Coordinates of C-alpha atoms and ligand atoms in Angstrom, one line a residue:
M1 CA 36.5 8.8 5.5
S2 CA 39.7 10.9 5.2
L3 CA 39.7 14.6 5.6
E4 CA 40.9 15.2 2.1
F5 CA 38.0 13.2 0.7
R6 CA 35.6 15.2 2.8
Q7 CA 37.1 18.5 1.8
A8 CA 37.0 17.5 -1.8
R9 CA 33.3 17.0 -1.7
Y10 CA 32.2 19.7 0.7
P11 CA 33.9 23.1 0.9
R12 CA 35.2 23.3 4.4
H13 CA 33.4 26.5 5.2
L14 CA 30.1 24.7 4.7
L15 CA 31.0 22.0 7.1
M16 CA 32.3 24.0 10.0
E17 CA 30.3 26.6 11.7
E18 CA 33.2 28.5 13.0
H19 CA 34.3 29.3 9.5
A20 CA 30.9 30.4 8.4
E21 CA 31.9 34.0 8.1
E22 CA 34.4 33.1 5.4
R23 CA 31.6 32.3 3.0
D24 CA 31.4 35.3 0.7
V25 CA 27.7 36.1 0.6
K26 CA 28.3 38.9 -2.0
D27 CA 29.4 36.4 -4.6
N28 CA 26.2 34.5 -4.2
P29 CA 24.3 34.6 -7.5
L30 CA 21.0 34.1 -5.8
P31 CA 18.7 37.1 -5.3
D32 CA 19.0 38.7 -1.8
N33 CA 15.5 37.8 -0.7
I34 CA 16.1 34.0 -1.0
A35 CA 19.8 33.8 -0.2
R36 CA 20.8 32.6 3.2
K37 CA 21.8 35.4 5.6
E38 CA 23.8 33.1 7.8
A39 CA 25.6 29.9 7.1
P40 CA 23.7 26.7 8.0
R41 CA 24.5 25.1 11.3
I42 CA 26.1 21.9 10.4
P43 CA 27.9 20.1 13.2
D44 CA 31.4 18.9 12.7
V45 CA 31.4 15.3 13.9
P46 CA 33.6 12.3 13.3
E47 CA 32.3 9.5 11.0
Y48 CA 31.8 7.0 13.8
E49 CA 29.4 9.4 15.6
V50 CA 27.4 9.8 12.4
A51 CA 27.3 6.1 12.0
R52 CA 26.1 5.7 15.6
H53 CA 23.6 8.4 15.2
F54 CA 21.9 6.9 12.2
T55 CA 22.1 3.3 13.5
R56 CA 20.4 4.5 16.7
L57 CA 17.7 6.2 14.6
S58 CA 17.2 3.1 12.6
Q59 CA 16.7 1.1 15.8
M60 CA 14.0 3.4 17.0
N61 CA 12.0 2.4 13.9
Y62 CA 9.8 -0.6 13.6
G63 CA 9.6 -2.5 10.3
V64 CA 9.2 -5.9 8.7
D65 CA 12.9 -6.4 9.2
T66 CA 12.5 -5.9 13.0
G67 CA 9.4 -7.9 13.7
F68 CA 5.9 -9.1 13.1
Y69 CA 3.7 -6.5 11.4
P70 CA 0.1 -7.5 11.3
L71 CA -1.3 -4.3 9.9
G72 CA -4.6 -5.4 8.4
S73 CA -5.3 -4.5 4.8
C74 CA -1.7 -3.4 4.2
T75 CA -0.2 -6.8 3.7
M76 CA 3.1 -6.1 5.3
K77 CA 4.8 -9.3 4.1
Y78 CA 8.5 -10.1 4.0
N79 CA 10.4 -8.4 1.3
P80 CA 13.1 -10.7 -0.1
K81 CA 16.5 -9.0 0.0
F82 CA 17.4 -10.1 -3.5
T83 CA 14.5 -8.0 -5.0
E84 CA 15.6 -5.1 -2.8
M85 CA 19.1 -5.4 -4.3
L86 CA 17.6 -5.3 -7.8
G87 CA 15.8 -2.1 -7.0
K88 CA 18.9 -0.5 -5.4
E89 CA 22.0 -1.7 -7.2
S90 CA 21.2 -3.2 -10.6
K91 CA 21.7 -1.5 -13.9
A92 CA 18.0 -1.0 -14.0
T93 CA 18.4 1.9 -11.6
E94 CA 20.4 3.8 -14.3
L95 CA 17.6 3.9 -16.9
H96 CA 17.1 7.3 -18.4
P97 CA 13.5 8.4 -19.0
Y98 CA 14.4 9.6 -22.5
Q99 CA 16.4 6.6 -23.6
P100 CA 15.4 5.4 -27.1
E101 CA 13.5 2.2 -27.3
E102 CA 16.4 0.3 -29.0
G103 CA 18.5 1.0 -25.9
I104 CA 16.0 -0.4 -23.3
Q105 CA 14.8 -3.5 -25.0
G106 CA 15.5 -5.6 -21.8
S107 CA 13.5 -3.3 -19.6
L108 CA 10.6 -3.2 -22.1
Q109 CA 10.7 -6.9 -22.2
I110 CA 10.3 -7.0 -18.4
M111 CA 7.4 -4.6 -18.6
Y112 CA 5.7 -6.5 -21.4
E113 CA 6.1 -9.8 -19.6
L114 CA 4.9 -8.3 -16.3
Q115 CA 1.8 -6.9 -18.1
K116 CA 1.1 -10.5 -19.3
M117 CA 1.7 -12.1 -15.9
L118 CA -0.5 -9.7 -14.1
A119 CA -3.2 -10.1 -16.7
E120 CA -3.1 -13.8 -16.2
I121 CA -3.2 -13.5 -12.4
G122 CA -6.1 -11.1 -12.5
G123 CA -8.0 -12.9 -15.3
M124 CA -7.9 -9.6 -17.3
A125 CA -7.2 -9.1 -21.0
Q126 CA -4.7 -6.2 -20.8
V127 CA -2.9 -4.4 -18.0
T128 CA -1.3 -0.9 -17.8
L129 CA 1.6 -0.5 -15.4
Q130 CA 1.4 3.2 -15.1
P131 CA -0.5 4.0 -11.9
A132 CA 1.7 4.6 -8.9
A133 CA -0.5 3.2 -6.2
G134 CA -3.8 1.4 -5.6
A135 CA -5.6 4.8 -5.1
Q136 CA -4.3 6.0 -8.5
G137 CA -5.4 2.7 -10.0
E138 CA -8.9 3.5 -8.7
M139 CA -8.8 6.9 -10.3
T140 CA -7.5 5.4 -13.6
G141 CA -10.2 2.7 -13.5
L142 CA -12.9 5.3 -12.8
M143 CA -11.7 7.5 -15.7
I144 CA -12.1 4.5 -17.9
V145 CA -15.6 4.0 -16.5
H146 CA -16.4 7.6 -17.3
Q147 CA -15.0 7.5 -20.8
Y148 CA -16.8 4.2 -21.5
H149 CA -20.2 5.6 -20.6
M150 CA -19.6 8.8 -22.5
N151 CA -18.8 6.8 -25.6
N152 CA -22.0 4.9 -25.2
G153 CA -24.0 8.1 -24.8
N154 CA -24.8 7.5 -21.1
E155 CA -24.9 10.1 -18.5
R156 CA -24.1 8.1 -15.4
N157 CA -23.0 10.0 -12.3
E158 CA -23.2 7.5 -9.4
V159 CA -20.6 5.1 -8.0
I160 CA -22.0 2.5 -5.5
L161 CA -20.0 1.1 -2.7
P162 CA -20.6 -1.2 0.3
D163 CA -20.1 0.2 3.8
T164 CA -17.0 -2.0 4.2
S165 CA -15.1 -0.2 1.4
H166 CA -11.7 1.3 1.9
G167 CA -11.7 5.1 2.2
T168 CA -9.8 5.5 -1.0
N169 CA -12.7 4.0 -3.0
P170 CA -15.3 6.8 -2.3
A171 CA -12.4 9.4 -2.3
S172 CA -11.4 8.4 -5.8
A173 CA -15.0 8.4 -7.0
A174 CA -15.6 11.8 -5.4
M175 CA -12.4 13.2 -7.0
L176 CA -13.7 12.4 -10.4
G177 CA -17.0 14.1 -9.7
Y178 CA -19.1 11.0 -9.0
K179 CA -21.8 11.0 -6.4
T180 CA -21.1 8.1 -4.0
V181 CA -23.9 5.9 -2.9
E182 CA -23.1 3.7 0.1
I183 CA -25.1 0.5 0.7
P184 CA -25.3 -1.4 4.0
S185 CA -23.9 -4.9 4.4
K186 CA -25.7 -8.0 5.5
D187 CA -23.8 -10.4 7.6
G188 CA -20.6 -8.5 6.6
C189 CA -21.2 -9.0 2.8
V190 CA -23.0 -7.1 0.1
D191 CA -26.7 -7.1 0.7
L192 CA -28.1 -8.1 -2.7
K193 CA -31.5 -6.5 -2.0
A194 CA -29.9 -3.2 -1.1
L195 CA -27.8 -3.4 -4.2
E196 CA -30.8 -4.1 -6.4
Q197 CA -32.5 -1.0 -4.9
A198 CA -29.5 1.2 -5.4
V199 CA -28.7 0.4 -9.0
G200 CA -30.3 2.2 -11.9
E201 CA -29.8 4.4 -14.9
K202 CA -27.4 6.6 -13.0
T203 CA -25.1 3.8 -11.9
A204 CA -21.7 4.1 -13.5
A205 CA -19.9 1.5 -11.4
F206 CA -19.9 -0.6 -8.3
M207 CA -16.6 -1.0 -6.4
L208 CA -15.8 -4.0 -4.4
T209 CA -12.9 -5.8 -2.9
N210 CA -13.1 -9.6 -2.5
P211 CA -12.4 -10.9 0.1
N212 CA -13.8 -7.8 1.6
T213 CA -12.2 -5.7 4.3
L214 CA -13.7 -8.0 7.0
G215 CA -11.7 -10.8 5.5
L216 CA -14.9 -12.4 4.3
F217 CA -15.2 -13.9 0.8
E218 CA -18.2 -12.4 -1.1
E219 CA -19.8 -15.7 -2.2
D220 CA -22.5 -13.9 -4.1
V221 CA -20.1 -12.0 -6.2
K222 CA -21.5 -13.3 -9.5
E223 CA -25.0 -12.3 -8.5
V224 CA -23.5 -8.9 -7.6
A225 CA -22.0 -8.7 -11.1
D226 CA -25.2 -9.6 -12.8
I227 CA -27.2 -7.0 -10.9
V228 CA -24.7 -4.3 -11.7
H229 CA -24.3 -5.3 -15.4
E230 CA -28.0 -5.6 -15.9
A231 CA -28.3 -2.0 -14.8
G232 CA -25.7 -1.0 -17.3
G233 CA -22.9 -0.3 -14.8
L234 CA -19.4 -1.6 -14.6
L235 CA -17.8 -3.7 -11.8
Y236 CA -14.6 -2.4 -10.3
Y237 CA -12.3 -4.7 -8.3
D238 CA -10.1 -3.2 -5.6
G239 CA -7.1 -5.6 -5.7
A240 CA -5.7 -4.8 -2.2
N241 CA -6.8 -8.2 -1.0
L242 CA -5.6 -10.3 -3.9
N243 CA -3.1 -11.9 -1.6
A244 CA -5.8 -14.1 -0.3
I245 CA -6.9 -15.6 -3.6
M246 CA -4.1 -15.4 -6.1
G247 CA -3.7 -18.7 -8.0
K248 CA -7.0 -19.9 -6.6
T249 CA -9.4 -17.6 -8.5
N250 CA -9.3 -14.1 -10.0
P251 CA -11.4 -11.0 -10.5
G252 CA -11.9 -11.9 -14.2
A253 CA -13.6 -15.2 -13.2
M254 CA -15.8 -13.2 -10.8
N255 CA -17.0 -11.1 -13.8
F256 CA -15.2 -7.8 -12.8
D257 CA -14.6 -5.4 -15.7
I258 CA -11.7 -3.4 -14.2
M259 CA -9.3 -4.0 -11.4
H260 CA -6.2 -2.6 -9.8
F261 CA -3.2 -4.5 -8.3
N262 CA -1.4 -3.2 -5.2
L263 CA 2.0 -4.5 -6.2
H264 CA 3.6 -3.3 -3.0
K265 CA 1.1 -5.4 -1.0
T266 CA 0.5 -8.6 -3.0
F267 CA 4.0 -8.9 -4.5
S268 CA 6.0 -7.4 -1.7
T269 CA 7.9 -4.1 -1.6
P270 CA 8.5 -2.2 1.6
H271 CA 5.7 0.4 1.7
G272 CA 5.7 2.0 5.1
G273 CA 5.3 5.8 5.3
G274 CA 3.3 6.0 2.1
G275 CA 5.5 4.6 -0.5
P276 CA 6.8 3.5 -2.9
G277 CA 4.1 1.5 -4.6
A278 CA 2.6 0.7 -7.9
G279 CA -1.1 0.1 -8.9
P280 CA -1.3 -1.4 -12.3
V281 CA -4.8 -1.6 -13.8
G282 CA -6.3 -4.5 -15.7
V283 CA -9.4 -4.5 -17.9
T284 CA -11.5 -6.9 -20.0
E285 CA -11.1 -7.1 -23.8
E286 CA -14.1 -4.7 -24.2
L287 CA -12.3 -2.0 -22.3
R288 CA -8.8 -2.5 -23.6
S289 CA -8.8 0.5 -25.9
Y290 CA -9.6 2.8 -23.0
L291 CA -6.4 2.1 -21.1
P292 CA -3.8 4.9 -20.6
V293 CA -1.1 5.1 -23.3
P294 CA 1.4 3.9 -23.9
I295 CA 1.3 0.2 -23.1
V296 CA 4.2 -2.0 -24.0
E297 CA 3.8 -4.2 -27.1
K298 CA 5.9 -6.6 -29.0
N299 CA 6.3 -6.9 -32.8
H300 CA 8.4 -9.9 -33.8
D301 CA 11.3 -9.6 -31.5
K302 CA 11.1 -5.9 -30.8
Y303 CA 9.4 -4.3 -27.8
Y304 CA 7.9 -0.8 -28.1
F305 CA 5.6 1.7 -26.6
D306 CA 2.2 1.5 -28.2
H307 CA 0.3 4.8 -28.3
S308 CA -2.4 3.7 -30.6
L309 CA -5.3 2.8 -28.2
E310 CA -8.3 4.4 -29.8
N311 CA -10.3 5.4 -26.7
S312 CA -7.4 6.0 -24.4
I313 CA -8.0 8.2 -21.3
G314 CA -4.4 9.5 -21.9
R315 CA -1.4 9.2 -19.7
V316 CA -1.7 9.0 -15.9
K317 CA 2.0 8.8 -14.9
G318 CA 5.2 9.9 -16.5
F319 CA 7.7 7.7 -18.3
Y320 CA 7.8 4.0 -17.1
G321 CA 5.6 4.3 -14.0
N322 CA 7.2 3.3 -10.8
W323 CA 9.8 1.2 -12.6
L324 CA 11.8 -0.2 -9.7
V325 CA 8.6 -1.4 -8.0
L326 CA 7.7 -3.1 -11.3
L327 CA 11.1 -4.7 -11.5
K328 CA 10.8 -6.1 -8.0
T329 CA 7.4 -7.4 -8.7
Y330 CA 8.6 -9.1 -11.9
A331 CA 11.5 -10.8 -10.0
Y332 CA 9.1 -11.8 -7.1
I333 CA 6.6 -13.4 -9.4
K334 CA 9.3 -15.2 -11.4
F335 CA 10.9 -16.4 -8.2
K336 CA 7.6 -17.7 -6.7
G337 CA 6.1 -19.1 -9.9
K338 CA 2.4 -20.1 -10.1
D339 CA 2.7 -22.7 -7.4
G340 CA 4.6 -20.4 -5.1
L341 CA 2.0 -17.6 -5.4
T342 CA -0.9 -20.1 -4.8
E343 CA 0.9 -21.4 -1.8
A344 CA 1.4 -17.8 -0.5
A345 CA -2.4 -17.3 -0.7
E346 CA -3.1 -20.6 1.0
R347 CA -0.7 -19.9 3.8
A348 CA -1.9 -16.3 4.3
V349 CA -5.4 -17.7 4.8
L350 CA -4.2 -20.5 7.1
N351 CA -2.2 -18.1 9.2
S352 CA -5.1 -15.7 9.5
N353 CA -7.5 -18.5 10.6
Y354 CA -5.0 -19.9 13.0
L355 CA -4.5 -16.6 14.7
R356 CA -8.2 -15.9 14.7
K357 CA -8.8 -19.2 16.5
L358 CA -6.3 -18.2 19.2
L359 CA -7.8 -14.8 19.8
E360 CA -11.5 -15.0 19.0
E361 CA -12.6 -16.2 22.5
H362 CA -10.7 -13.3 24.1
L363 CA -12.3 -10.5 22.2
E364 CA -15.4 -10.5 20.1
L365 CA -15.4 -11.7 16.5
P366 CA -18.3 -10.2 14.5
Y367 CA -19.9 -12.0 11.5
K368 CA -19.4 -15.4 10.1
S369 CA -16.3 -17.3 11.3
L370 CA -14.2 -18.5 8.4
R371 CA -11.9 -15.8 7.1
K372 CA -9.5 -15.3 4.3
H373 CA -6.2 -13.5 4.8
E374 CA -7.3 -11.2 7.6
F375 CA -9.9 -10.9 10.3
V376 CA -11.5 -8.2 12.3
L377 CA -12.1 -8.3 16.0
S378 CA -14.2 -5.9 18.0
G379 CA -12.6 -4.4 21.1
K380 CA -16.1 -3.4 22.4
K381 CA -15.6 -5.5 25.6
L382 CA -12.5 -3.4 26.6
K383 CA -14.8 -0.5 27.4
D384 CA -15.9 -2.4 30.5
K385 CA -12.4 -1.9 31.9
G386 CA -12.3 1.7 30.7
L387 CA -10.1 0.8 27.8
R388 CA -10.3 1.2 24.1
T389 CA -8.8 -0.6 21.1
M390 CA -6.3 2.2 20.8
D391 CA -4.9 1.3 24.3
L392 CA -4.5 -2.3 23.4
A393 CA -2.7 -1.4 20.2
K394 CA -0.3 0.9 22.0
R395 CA 0.4 -1.7 24.6
L396 CA 1.4 -4.2 21.9
L397 CA 4.3 -2.0 21.1
D398 CA 5.7 -2.5 24.6
H399 CA 5.5 -6.2 24.0
G400 CA 7.6 -5.8 20.8
Y401 CA 4.8 -6.1 18.2
H402 CA 3.6 -3.6 15.7
A403 CA -0.1 -2.9 16.2
P404 CA -2.8 -4.2 13.9
T405 CA -4.9 -1.7 11.9
I406 CA -7.5 -0.2 14.3
Y407 CA -10.8 1.6 13.8
F408 CA -11.2 0.2 10.3
P409 CA -13.5 -1.1 8.8
L410 CA -15.9 1.5 10.1
I411 CA -18.8 -0.9 10.5
V412 CA -17.1 -2.7 13.4
D413 CA -17.2 -1.0 16.8
E414 CA -13.6 -0.6 18.2
A415 CA -12.2 -2.6 15.3
L416 CA -8.9 -4.4 15.3
M417 CA -8.0 -5.6 11.8
I418 CA -5.3 -8.3 11.9
E419 CA -3.4 -9.6 8.8
P420 CA -0.6 -12.0 9.7
T421 CA 0.4 -12.6 6.0
E422 CA 1.9 -15.9 4.8
T423 CA 5.4 -14.9 5.9
E424 CA 5.1 -15.7 9.6
R425 CA 5.9 -18.9 11.3
K426 CA 3.7 -20.6 13.9
E427 CA 6.0 -19.5 16.7
T428 CA 5.6 -15.9 15.8
L429 CA 1.8 -16.2 15.7
D430 CA 1.8 -18.0 19.1
G431 CA 4.0 -15.3 20.6
F432 CA 1.8 -12.5 19.3
A433 CA -1.4 -14.3 20.6
E434 CA 0.3 -14.7 24.0
A435 CA 1.2 -11.1 24.3
F436 CA -2.2 -10.1 23.1
I437 CA -4.0 -12.2 25.7
N438 CA -1.5 -11.1 28.5
I439 CA -2.4 -7.5 27.8
L440 CA -6.1 -8.3 28.3
N441 CA -5.2 -9.5 31.8
E442 CA -3.0 -6.6 32.7
D443 CA -3.7 -3.8 35.0
P444 CA -5.9 -1.4 32.9
E445 CA -3.9 1.6 34.1
I446 CA -0.7 0.2 32.6
V447 CA -2.5 -0.4 29.3
K448 CA -4.1 3.0 29.3
N449 CA -0.8 4.8 29.5
A450 CA 1.1 2.6 27.0
P451 CA 3.5 2.6 25.4
H452 CA 6.1 2.7 28.1
N453 CA 9.1 1.2 26.4
T454 CA 9.2 3.0 23.1
T455 CA 11.4 5.9 22.1
V456 CA 8.3 8.1 21.6
R457 CA 5.5 7.7 24.1
R458 CA 1.9 8.2 23.2
V459 CA 1.5 11.1 20.8
D460 CA -1.4 13.5 20.5
E461 CA -2.5 12.3 17.1
T462 CA -5.2 14.9 16.7
K463 CA -2.8 17.6 17.3
A464 CA -0.2 16.0 15.0
A465 CA -2.7 15.9 12.2
K466 CA -4.0 19.4 12.8
K467 CA -0.7 21.1 13.5
P468 CA 1.9 19.0 11.8
I469 CA 5.5 20.1 12.4
L470 CA 7.1 19.4 9.1
S471 CA 10.6 20.8 9.7
Y472 CA 13.3 20.2 12.3
S473 CA 15.3 23.0 13.8
M474 CA 18.1 22.5 16.3
R475 CA 17.1 25.8 17.8
E476 CA 13.5 24.9 18.4
K477 CA 12.7 23.4 21.7
Ligands
PLP1 C1 -4.3 -0.2 0.6 C2 -5.7 -0.2 0.1 C3 -6.1 0.6 -0.9 C4 -5.3 1.8 -1.4 O1 -4.1 1.4 -2.0 P1 -2.8 2.3 -2.0 O2 -1.8 1.4 -2.8 O3 -2.4 2.4 -0.6 O4 -3.1 3.6 -2.7 C5 -7.4 0.5 -1.4 N1 -8.2 -0.5 -0.9 C6 -7.9 -1.3 0.1 C7 -8.8 -2.4 0.6 C8 -6.6 -1.2 0.7 O5 -6.2 -2.0 1.7

């Protein structure tokens, strides 16, 4: 970068601290109370040092591009670089939110076709692309539940959930004012008797993910649906685990009424650190008119936003939703095709069971044995050595692996939730298992104080959550 170029973009007095006093504070149009009293401290450094700095920072991070990432429930699969390029450099990034429909026919076509593809994958009649994440999909779905019961003159104020459910499920229900009723599991799956006892006139919906968070397929799902429907409730499918079943079966076939997709999980998109994501919601024909508006429709050859849904709950997200995530999903599905998606599900299940076999005799595996795309071990036995699951997870970092999800689901003591995804090769799974088993044979003191080789050692997570430091100052020590 030449100096001229740099000066052209940044006034020199903003770049160099020693010239700070040249900045004329009096000319500043901002009110005194919010204007800076001193110039910001911005170091004057050559380009190569900036490059080194950011490259070094990027190397301190761990992601799917650096290694195996078996974070259960999150489906941290490989993100093809061509879809990343689409989301970064294609013309689609220049779309303006207020562009007239005639000018965005191509983008509308992609949204329309994506709605159709997702509807087919989920076995649903219609899909909205608006929600920005799975959790917002849950909220959208439960707003539909609420509106539906209101229209039918029913005052139903309870949402039932199994004790294996993901935290966002009860949180979404509570946010909408529902009372949440948790039912215990039996052998890791929904206990039909407990469900029968829990349902009634107050039941608005039952929320379930299948396979569930233990990686177990809920084989009685149709009986579950019958029990909920007979009580007048609706059945909501949390789609976070769709990766295990896509192309094989679908929530529609299991008699679910509403579902969300976690596009960033099932159809890839890097989603560390909380974003970006998309959580489209699908519904049966009976609930179609309740979806948020607009949905994308087609009339002859013209695509348009349809605002005419009669019972719509209204808009839940501005403009086109998380458009670039939608675009990446569209490209990913087109690239994979039906066979490719089915194969991804098969391989995800195969990888999970292969890894389970390698590990199950070294730690405890609660519940029945055959798993779908993920499995949950219990680190209970570690306590004999004065260790906890957390210690094992931290030590994995030293061995070059991202830790699995720990302490979820809540019904497993010292849980370790491992999801290898379809992406990984046998060699990677073998390497992970070897590191895992080695750690179990290491000196507990080493494990207890791990990680030793990472940039940041073990952090005080309680303190970090309670007293987060959200800004960085060079002056602070
Ligand atoms: C990730 C996840 C969610 C929430 O989805 P977000 O897209 O992160 O909001 C809900 N349920 C399960 C089982 C999940 O794994």
